[in-house]
PDB file of C-alpha atoms and ligand atoms in Angstrom:
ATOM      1  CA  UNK A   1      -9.767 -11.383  28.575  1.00  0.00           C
ATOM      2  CA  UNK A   2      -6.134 -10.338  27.595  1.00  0.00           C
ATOM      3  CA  UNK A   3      -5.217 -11.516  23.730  1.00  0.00           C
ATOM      4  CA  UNK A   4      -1.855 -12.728  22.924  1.00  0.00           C
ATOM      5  CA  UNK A   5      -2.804 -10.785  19.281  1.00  0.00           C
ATOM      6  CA  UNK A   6      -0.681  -8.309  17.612  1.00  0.00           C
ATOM      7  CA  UNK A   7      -2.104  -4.646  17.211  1.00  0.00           C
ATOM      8  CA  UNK A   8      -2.552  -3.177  14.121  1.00  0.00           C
ATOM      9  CA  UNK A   9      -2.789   0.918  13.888  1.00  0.00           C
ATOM     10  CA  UNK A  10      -5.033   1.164  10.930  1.00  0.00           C
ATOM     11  CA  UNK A  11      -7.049   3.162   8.981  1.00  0.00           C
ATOM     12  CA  UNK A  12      -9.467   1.572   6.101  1.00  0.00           C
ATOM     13  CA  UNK A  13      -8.348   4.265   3.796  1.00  0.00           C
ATOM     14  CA  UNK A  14      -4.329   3.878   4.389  1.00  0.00           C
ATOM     15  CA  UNK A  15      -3.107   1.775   0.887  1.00  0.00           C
ATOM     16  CA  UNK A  16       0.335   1.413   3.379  1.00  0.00           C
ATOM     17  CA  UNK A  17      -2.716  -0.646   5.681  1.00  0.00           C
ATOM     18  CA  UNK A  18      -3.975  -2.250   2.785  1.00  0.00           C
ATOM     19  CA  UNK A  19      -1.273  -3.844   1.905  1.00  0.00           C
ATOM     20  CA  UNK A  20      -0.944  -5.371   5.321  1.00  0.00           C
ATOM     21  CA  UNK A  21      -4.996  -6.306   5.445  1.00  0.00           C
ATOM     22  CA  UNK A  22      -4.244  -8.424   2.007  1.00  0.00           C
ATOM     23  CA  UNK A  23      -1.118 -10.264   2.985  1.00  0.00           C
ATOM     24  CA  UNK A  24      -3.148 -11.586   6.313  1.00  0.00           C
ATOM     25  CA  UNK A  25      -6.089 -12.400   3.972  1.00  0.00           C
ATOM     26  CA  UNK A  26      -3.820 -14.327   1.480  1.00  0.00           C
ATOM     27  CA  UNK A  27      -1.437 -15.633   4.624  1.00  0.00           C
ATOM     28  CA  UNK A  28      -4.324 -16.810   6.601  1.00  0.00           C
ATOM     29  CA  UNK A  29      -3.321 -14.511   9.785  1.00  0.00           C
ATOM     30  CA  UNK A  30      -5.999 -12.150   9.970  1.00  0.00           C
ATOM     31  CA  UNK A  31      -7.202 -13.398  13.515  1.00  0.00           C
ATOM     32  CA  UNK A  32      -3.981 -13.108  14.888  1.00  0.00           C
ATOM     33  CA  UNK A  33      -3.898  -9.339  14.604  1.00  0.00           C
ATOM     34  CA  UNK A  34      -6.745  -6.467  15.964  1.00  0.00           C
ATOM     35  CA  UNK A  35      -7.079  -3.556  14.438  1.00  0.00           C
ATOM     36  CA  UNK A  36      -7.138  -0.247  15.682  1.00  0.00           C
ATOM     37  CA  UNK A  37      -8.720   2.431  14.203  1.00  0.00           C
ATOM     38  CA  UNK A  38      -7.106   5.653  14.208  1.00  0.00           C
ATOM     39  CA  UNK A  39      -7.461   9.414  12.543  1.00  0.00           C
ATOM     40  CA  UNK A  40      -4.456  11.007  11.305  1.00  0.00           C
ATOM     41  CA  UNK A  41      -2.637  13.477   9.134  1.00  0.00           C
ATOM     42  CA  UNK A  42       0.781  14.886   9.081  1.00  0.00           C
ATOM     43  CA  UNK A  43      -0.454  17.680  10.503  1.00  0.00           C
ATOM     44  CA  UNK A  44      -3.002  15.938  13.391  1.00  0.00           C
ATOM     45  CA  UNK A  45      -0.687  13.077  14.464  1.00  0.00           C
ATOM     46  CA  UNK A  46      -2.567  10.191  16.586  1.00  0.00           C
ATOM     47  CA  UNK A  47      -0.622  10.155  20.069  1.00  0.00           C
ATOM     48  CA  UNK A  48      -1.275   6.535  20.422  1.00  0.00           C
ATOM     49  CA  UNK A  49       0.554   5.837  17.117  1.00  0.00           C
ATOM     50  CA  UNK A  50       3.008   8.489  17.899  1.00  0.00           C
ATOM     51  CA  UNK A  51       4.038   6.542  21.631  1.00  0.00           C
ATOM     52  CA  UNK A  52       5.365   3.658  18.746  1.00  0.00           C
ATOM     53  CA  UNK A  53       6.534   4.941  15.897  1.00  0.00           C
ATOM     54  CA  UNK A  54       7.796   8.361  16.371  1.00  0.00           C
ATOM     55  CA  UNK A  55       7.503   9.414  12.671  1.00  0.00           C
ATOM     56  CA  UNK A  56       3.459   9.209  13.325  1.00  0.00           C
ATOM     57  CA  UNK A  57       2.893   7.011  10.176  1.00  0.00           C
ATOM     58  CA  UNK A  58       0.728   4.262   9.901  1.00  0.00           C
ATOM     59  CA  UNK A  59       0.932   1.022   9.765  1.00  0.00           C
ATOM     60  CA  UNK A  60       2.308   0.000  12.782  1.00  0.00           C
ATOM     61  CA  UNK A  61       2.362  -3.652  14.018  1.00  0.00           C
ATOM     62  CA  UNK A  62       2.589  -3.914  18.000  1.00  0.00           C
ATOM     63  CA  UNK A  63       3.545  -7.143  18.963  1.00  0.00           C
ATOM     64  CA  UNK A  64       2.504  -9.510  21.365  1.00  0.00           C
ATOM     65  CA  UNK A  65       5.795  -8.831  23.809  1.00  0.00           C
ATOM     66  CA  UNK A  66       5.001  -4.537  23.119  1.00  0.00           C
ATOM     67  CA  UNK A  67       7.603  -4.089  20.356  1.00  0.00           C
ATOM     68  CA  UNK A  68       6.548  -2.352  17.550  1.00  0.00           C
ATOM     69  CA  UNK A  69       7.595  -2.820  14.113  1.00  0.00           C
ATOM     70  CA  UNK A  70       6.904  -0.150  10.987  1.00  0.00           C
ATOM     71  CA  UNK A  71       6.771   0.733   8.183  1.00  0.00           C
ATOM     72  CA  UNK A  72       4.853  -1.568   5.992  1.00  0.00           C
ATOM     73  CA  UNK A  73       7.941  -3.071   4.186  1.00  0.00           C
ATOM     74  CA  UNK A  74       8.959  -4.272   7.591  1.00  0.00           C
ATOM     75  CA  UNK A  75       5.508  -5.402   8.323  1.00  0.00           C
ATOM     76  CA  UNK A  76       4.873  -7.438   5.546  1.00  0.00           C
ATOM     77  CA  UNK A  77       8.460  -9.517   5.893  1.00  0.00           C
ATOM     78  CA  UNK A  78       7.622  -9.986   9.816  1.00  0.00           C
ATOM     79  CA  UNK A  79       4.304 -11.369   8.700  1.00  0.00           C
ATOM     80  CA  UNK A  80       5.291 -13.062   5.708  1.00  0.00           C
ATOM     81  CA  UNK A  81       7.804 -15.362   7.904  1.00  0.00           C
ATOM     82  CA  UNK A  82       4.779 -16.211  10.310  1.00  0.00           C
ATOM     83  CA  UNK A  83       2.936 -18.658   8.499  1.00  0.00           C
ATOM     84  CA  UNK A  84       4.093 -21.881   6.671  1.00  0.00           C
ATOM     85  CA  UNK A  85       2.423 -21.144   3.118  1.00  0.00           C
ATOM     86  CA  UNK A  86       4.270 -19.751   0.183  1.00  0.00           C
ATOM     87  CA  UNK A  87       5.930 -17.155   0.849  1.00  0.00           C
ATOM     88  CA  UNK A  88       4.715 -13.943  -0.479  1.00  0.00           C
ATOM     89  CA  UNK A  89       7.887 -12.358  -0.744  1.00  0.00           C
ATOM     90  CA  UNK A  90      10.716 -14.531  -2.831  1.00  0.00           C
ATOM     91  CA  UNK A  91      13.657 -15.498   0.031  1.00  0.00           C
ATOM     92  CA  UNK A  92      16.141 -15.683  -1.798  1.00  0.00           C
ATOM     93  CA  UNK A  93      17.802 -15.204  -5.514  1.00  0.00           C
ATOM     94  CA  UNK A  94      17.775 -12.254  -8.137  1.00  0.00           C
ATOM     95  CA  UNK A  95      13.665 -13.235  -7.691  1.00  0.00           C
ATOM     96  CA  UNK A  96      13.397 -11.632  -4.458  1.00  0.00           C
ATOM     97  CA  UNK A  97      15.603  -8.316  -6.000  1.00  0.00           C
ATOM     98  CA  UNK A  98      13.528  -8.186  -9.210  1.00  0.00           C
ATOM     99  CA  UNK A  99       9.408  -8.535  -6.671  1.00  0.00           C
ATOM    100  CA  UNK A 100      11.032  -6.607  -3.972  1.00  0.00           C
ATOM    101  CA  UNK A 101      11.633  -3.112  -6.669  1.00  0.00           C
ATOM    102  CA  UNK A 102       8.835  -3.706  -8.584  1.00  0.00           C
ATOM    103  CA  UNK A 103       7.113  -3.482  -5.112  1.00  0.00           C
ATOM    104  CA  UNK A 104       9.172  -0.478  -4.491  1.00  0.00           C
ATOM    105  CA  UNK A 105       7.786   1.423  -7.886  1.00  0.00           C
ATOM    106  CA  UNK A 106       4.112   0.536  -6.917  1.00  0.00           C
ATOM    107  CA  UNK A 107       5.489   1.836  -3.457  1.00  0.00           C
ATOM    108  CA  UNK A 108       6.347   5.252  -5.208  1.00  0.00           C
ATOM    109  CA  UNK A 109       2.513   5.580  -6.947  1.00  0.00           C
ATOM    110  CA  UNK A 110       1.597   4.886  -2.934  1.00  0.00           C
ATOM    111  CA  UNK A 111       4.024   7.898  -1.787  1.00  0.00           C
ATOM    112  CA  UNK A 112       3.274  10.568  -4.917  1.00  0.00           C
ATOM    113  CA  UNK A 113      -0.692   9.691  -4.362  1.00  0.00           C
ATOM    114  CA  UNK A 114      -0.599  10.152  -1.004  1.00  0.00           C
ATOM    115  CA  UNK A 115       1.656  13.717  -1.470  1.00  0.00           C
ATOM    116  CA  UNK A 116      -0.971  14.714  -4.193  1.00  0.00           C
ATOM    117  CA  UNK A 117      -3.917  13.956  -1.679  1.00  0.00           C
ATOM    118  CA  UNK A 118      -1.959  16.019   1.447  1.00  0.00           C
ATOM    119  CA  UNK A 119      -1.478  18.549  -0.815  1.00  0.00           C
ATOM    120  CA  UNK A 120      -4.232  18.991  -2.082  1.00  0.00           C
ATOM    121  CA  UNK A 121      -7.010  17.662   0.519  1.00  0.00           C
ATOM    122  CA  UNK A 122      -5.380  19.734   3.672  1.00  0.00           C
ATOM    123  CA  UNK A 123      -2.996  22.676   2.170  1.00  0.00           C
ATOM    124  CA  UNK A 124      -4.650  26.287   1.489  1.00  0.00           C
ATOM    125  CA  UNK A 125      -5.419  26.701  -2.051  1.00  0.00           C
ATOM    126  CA  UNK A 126      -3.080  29.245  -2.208  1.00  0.00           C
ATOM    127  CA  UNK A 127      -0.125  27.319  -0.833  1.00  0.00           C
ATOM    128  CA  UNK A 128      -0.299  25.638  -4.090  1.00  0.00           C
ATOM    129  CA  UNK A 129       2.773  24.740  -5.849  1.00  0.00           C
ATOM    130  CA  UNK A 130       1.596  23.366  -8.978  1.00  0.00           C
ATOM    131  CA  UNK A 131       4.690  22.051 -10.639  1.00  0.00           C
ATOM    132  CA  UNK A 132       5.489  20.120  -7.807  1.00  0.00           C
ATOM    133  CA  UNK A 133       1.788  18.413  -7.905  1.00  0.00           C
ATOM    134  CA  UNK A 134       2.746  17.737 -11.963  1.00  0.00           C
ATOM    135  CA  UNK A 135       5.968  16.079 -10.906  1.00  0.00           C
ATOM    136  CA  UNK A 136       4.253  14.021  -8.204  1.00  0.00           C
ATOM    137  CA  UNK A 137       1.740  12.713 -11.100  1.00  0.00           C
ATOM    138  CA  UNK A 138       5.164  12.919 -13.685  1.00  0.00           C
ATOM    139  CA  UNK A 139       6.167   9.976 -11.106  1.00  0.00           C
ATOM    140  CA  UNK A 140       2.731   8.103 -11.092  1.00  0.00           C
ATOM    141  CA  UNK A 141       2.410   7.819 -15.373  1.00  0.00           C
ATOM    142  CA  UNK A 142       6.275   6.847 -15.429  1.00  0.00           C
ATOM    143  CA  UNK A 143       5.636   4.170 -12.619  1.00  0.00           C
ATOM    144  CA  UNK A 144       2.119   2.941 -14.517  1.00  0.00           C
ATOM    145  CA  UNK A 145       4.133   2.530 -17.928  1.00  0.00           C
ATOM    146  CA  UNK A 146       6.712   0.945 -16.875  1.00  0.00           C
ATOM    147  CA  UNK A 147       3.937  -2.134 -15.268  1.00  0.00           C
ATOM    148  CA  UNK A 148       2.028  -1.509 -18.574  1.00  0.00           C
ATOM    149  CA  UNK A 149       5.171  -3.093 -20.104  1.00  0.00           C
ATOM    150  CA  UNK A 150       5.741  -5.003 -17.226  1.00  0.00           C
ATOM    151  CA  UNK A 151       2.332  -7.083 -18.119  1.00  0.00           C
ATOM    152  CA  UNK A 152       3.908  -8.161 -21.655  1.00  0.00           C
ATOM    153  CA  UNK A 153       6.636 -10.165 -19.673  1.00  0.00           C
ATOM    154  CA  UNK A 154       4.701 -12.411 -17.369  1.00  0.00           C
ATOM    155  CA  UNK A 155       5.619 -10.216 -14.516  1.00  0.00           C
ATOM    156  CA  UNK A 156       2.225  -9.349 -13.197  1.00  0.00           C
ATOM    157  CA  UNK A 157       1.346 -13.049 -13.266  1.00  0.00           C
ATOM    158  CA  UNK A 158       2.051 -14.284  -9.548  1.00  0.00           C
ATOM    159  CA  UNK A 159       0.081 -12.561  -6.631  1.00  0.00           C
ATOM    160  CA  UNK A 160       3.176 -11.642  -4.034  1.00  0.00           C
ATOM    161  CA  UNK A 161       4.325  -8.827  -2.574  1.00  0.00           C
ATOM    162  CA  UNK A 162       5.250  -6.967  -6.436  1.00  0.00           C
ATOM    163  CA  UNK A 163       1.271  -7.549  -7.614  1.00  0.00           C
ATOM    164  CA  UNK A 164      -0.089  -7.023  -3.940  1.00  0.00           C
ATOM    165  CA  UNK A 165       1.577  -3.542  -3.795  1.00  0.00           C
ATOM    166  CA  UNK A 166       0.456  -2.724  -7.366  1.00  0.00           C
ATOM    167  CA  UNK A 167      -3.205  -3.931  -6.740  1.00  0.00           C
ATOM    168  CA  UNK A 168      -3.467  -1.756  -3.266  1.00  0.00           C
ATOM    169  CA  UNK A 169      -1.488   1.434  -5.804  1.00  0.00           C
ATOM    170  CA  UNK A 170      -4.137   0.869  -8.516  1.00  0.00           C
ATOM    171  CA  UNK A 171      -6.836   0.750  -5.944  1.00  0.00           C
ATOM    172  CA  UNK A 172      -5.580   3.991  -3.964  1.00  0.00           C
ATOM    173  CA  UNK A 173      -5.999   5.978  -7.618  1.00  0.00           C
ATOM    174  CA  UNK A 174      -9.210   4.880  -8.353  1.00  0.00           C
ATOM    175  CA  UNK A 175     -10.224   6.843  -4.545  1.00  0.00           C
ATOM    176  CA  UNK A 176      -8.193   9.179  -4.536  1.00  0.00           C
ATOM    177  CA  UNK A 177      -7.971  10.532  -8.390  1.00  0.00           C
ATOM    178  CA  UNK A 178     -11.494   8.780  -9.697  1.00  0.00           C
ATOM    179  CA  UNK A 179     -10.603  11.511 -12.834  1.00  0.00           C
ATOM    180  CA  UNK A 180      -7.458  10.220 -13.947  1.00  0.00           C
ATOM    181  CA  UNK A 181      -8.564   7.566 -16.220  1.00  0.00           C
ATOM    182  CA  UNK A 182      -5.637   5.188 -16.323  1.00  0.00           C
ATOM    183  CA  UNK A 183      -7.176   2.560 -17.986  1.00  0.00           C
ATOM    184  CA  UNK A 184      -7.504   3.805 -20.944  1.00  0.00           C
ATOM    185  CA  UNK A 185      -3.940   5.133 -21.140  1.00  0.00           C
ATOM    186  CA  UNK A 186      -2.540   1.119 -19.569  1.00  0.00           C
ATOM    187  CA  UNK A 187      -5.081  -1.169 -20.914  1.00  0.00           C
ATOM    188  CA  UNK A 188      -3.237  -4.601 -20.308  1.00  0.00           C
ATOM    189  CA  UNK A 189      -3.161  -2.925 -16.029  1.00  0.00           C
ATOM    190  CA  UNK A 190      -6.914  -2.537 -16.604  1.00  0.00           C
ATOM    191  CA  UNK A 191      -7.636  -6.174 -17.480  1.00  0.00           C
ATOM    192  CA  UNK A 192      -5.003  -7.480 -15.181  1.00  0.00           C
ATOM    193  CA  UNK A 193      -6.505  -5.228 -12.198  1.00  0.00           C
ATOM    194  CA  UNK A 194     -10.314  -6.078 -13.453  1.00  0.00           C
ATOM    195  CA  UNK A 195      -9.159 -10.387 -13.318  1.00  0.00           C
ATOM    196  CA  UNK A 196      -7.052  -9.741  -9.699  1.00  0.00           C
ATOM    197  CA  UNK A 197      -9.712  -7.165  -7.977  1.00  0.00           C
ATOM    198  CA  UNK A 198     -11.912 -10.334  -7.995  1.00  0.00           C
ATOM    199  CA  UNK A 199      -9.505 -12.088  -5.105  1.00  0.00           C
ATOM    200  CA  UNK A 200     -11.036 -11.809  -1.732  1.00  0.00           C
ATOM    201  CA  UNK A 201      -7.973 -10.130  -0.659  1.00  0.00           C
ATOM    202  CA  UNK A 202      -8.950  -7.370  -2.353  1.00  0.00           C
ATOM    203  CA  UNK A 203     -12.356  -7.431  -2.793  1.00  0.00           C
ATOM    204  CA  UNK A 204     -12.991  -7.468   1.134  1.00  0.00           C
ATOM    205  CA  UNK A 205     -10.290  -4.713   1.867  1.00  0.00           C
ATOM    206  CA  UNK A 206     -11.105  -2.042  -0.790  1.00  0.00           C
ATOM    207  CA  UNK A 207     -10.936   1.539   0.630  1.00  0.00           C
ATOM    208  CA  UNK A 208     -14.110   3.023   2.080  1.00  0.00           C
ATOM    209  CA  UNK A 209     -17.450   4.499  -0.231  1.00  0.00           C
TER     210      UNK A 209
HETATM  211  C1  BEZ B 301      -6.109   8.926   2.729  1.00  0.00           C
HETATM  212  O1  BEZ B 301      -7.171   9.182   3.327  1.00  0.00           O
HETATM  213  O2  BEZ B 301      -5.963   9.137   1.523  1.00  0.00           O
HETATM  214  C2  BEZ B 301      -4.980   8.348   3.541  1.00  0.00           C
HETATM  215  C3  BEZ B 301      -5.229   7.929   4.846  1.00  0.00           C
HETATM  216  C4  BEZ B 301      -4.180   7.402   5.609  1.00  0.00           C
HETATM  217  C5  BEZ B 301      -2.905   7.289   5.044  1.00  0.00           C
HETATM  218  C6  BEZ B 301      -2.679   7.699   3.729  1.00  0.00           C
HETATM  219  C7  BEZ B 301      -3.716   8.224   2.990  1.00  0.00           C
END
């Protein structure tokens, strides 16, 4: 039978996807969208994902009429204005300015992680350009003190679209870099990721063993 549903292009171990995955858990949407699983790299694009979103990236949101929205800072606002809860990202005020660029630094962990993974995970050992991996991580310890001091000003206390981006960056180091031991370096991130990792959201969309 034919479903009205939105179309996901996903893949469990995309923290761009995970974002999306928690917003319909906290939102209450998750059976209005199926997922589709699909293997990709920058340098093996998906030809399905490809036909919508010509950069190759995932996630991208097909909608019921065919249109096709990306990248996930488009798909969270489309989503977060279909459903009558609270919204998870502020509409209005210096509130929305202030969750919307703290969700923009978590988004920068996302994009140095990822980099650091690409680079090191499918590039030739000896295509290895090492001070450009230390800037990449330069960019993640920056980004993590800055919400280390974040924590001290109440700032990590509401679950929107800052904390959701921050919980899905913390939880894309911890797969990708198990070594890096931020923790002990943030220790106010550590207990508030240890409280917030206990939210279904989370808990049911953590990246693969
Ligand atoms: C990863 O496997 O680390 C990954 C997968 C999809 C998008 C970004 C990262």
């Amino acid at each position: 039978m034919p479903s009205n549903n939105m179309t996901l292009f996903y893949s469990p171990a995309s923290p761009f996807v995970r974002k999306i995955m928690v917003l319909l858990h906290e939102t209450g949407q998750l059976q209005k969208v199926d997922l589709h699983n699909v293997q990709l790299s920058p340098v093996a694009p998906n030809s399905d994902v490809v036909a919508r979103n010509p950069s190759g990236k995932i996630p991208a949101l097909q909608l019921a009429d065919g249109d096709t929205l990306h990248d996930s800072r488009v798909i969270l606002d489309y989503l977060d204005h279909q459903h009558s809860g609270e919204p998870v990202i502020p509409r209005s005020g210096p509130q929305r300015w202030q969750r919307l660029t703290l969700a923009s630094l978590a988004d920068a962990i996302l994009d140095a992680a990822v980099l650091i993974r690409y680079e090191t995970a499918l590039r030739p050992e000896e295509l290895h350009w090492p001070q450009w991996l230390e800037g990449q991580q330069a960019k993640i310890e920056r980004a993590l003190g800055e919400f280390e001091a974040q924590a001290d000003t109440g700032a990590l206390n509401t679950f929107d679209i800052a904390t959701i981006s921050l919980a899905c960056a913390l939880g894309y180091l911890d797969f990708r870099q198990p070594q890096l031991a931020w923790r002990e370096r943030f220790p106010k991130l550590a207990s508030w990721y240890s409280e917030v990792s206990q939210r279904d959201s989370l808990s049911k969309t953590q990246p693969p063993a």
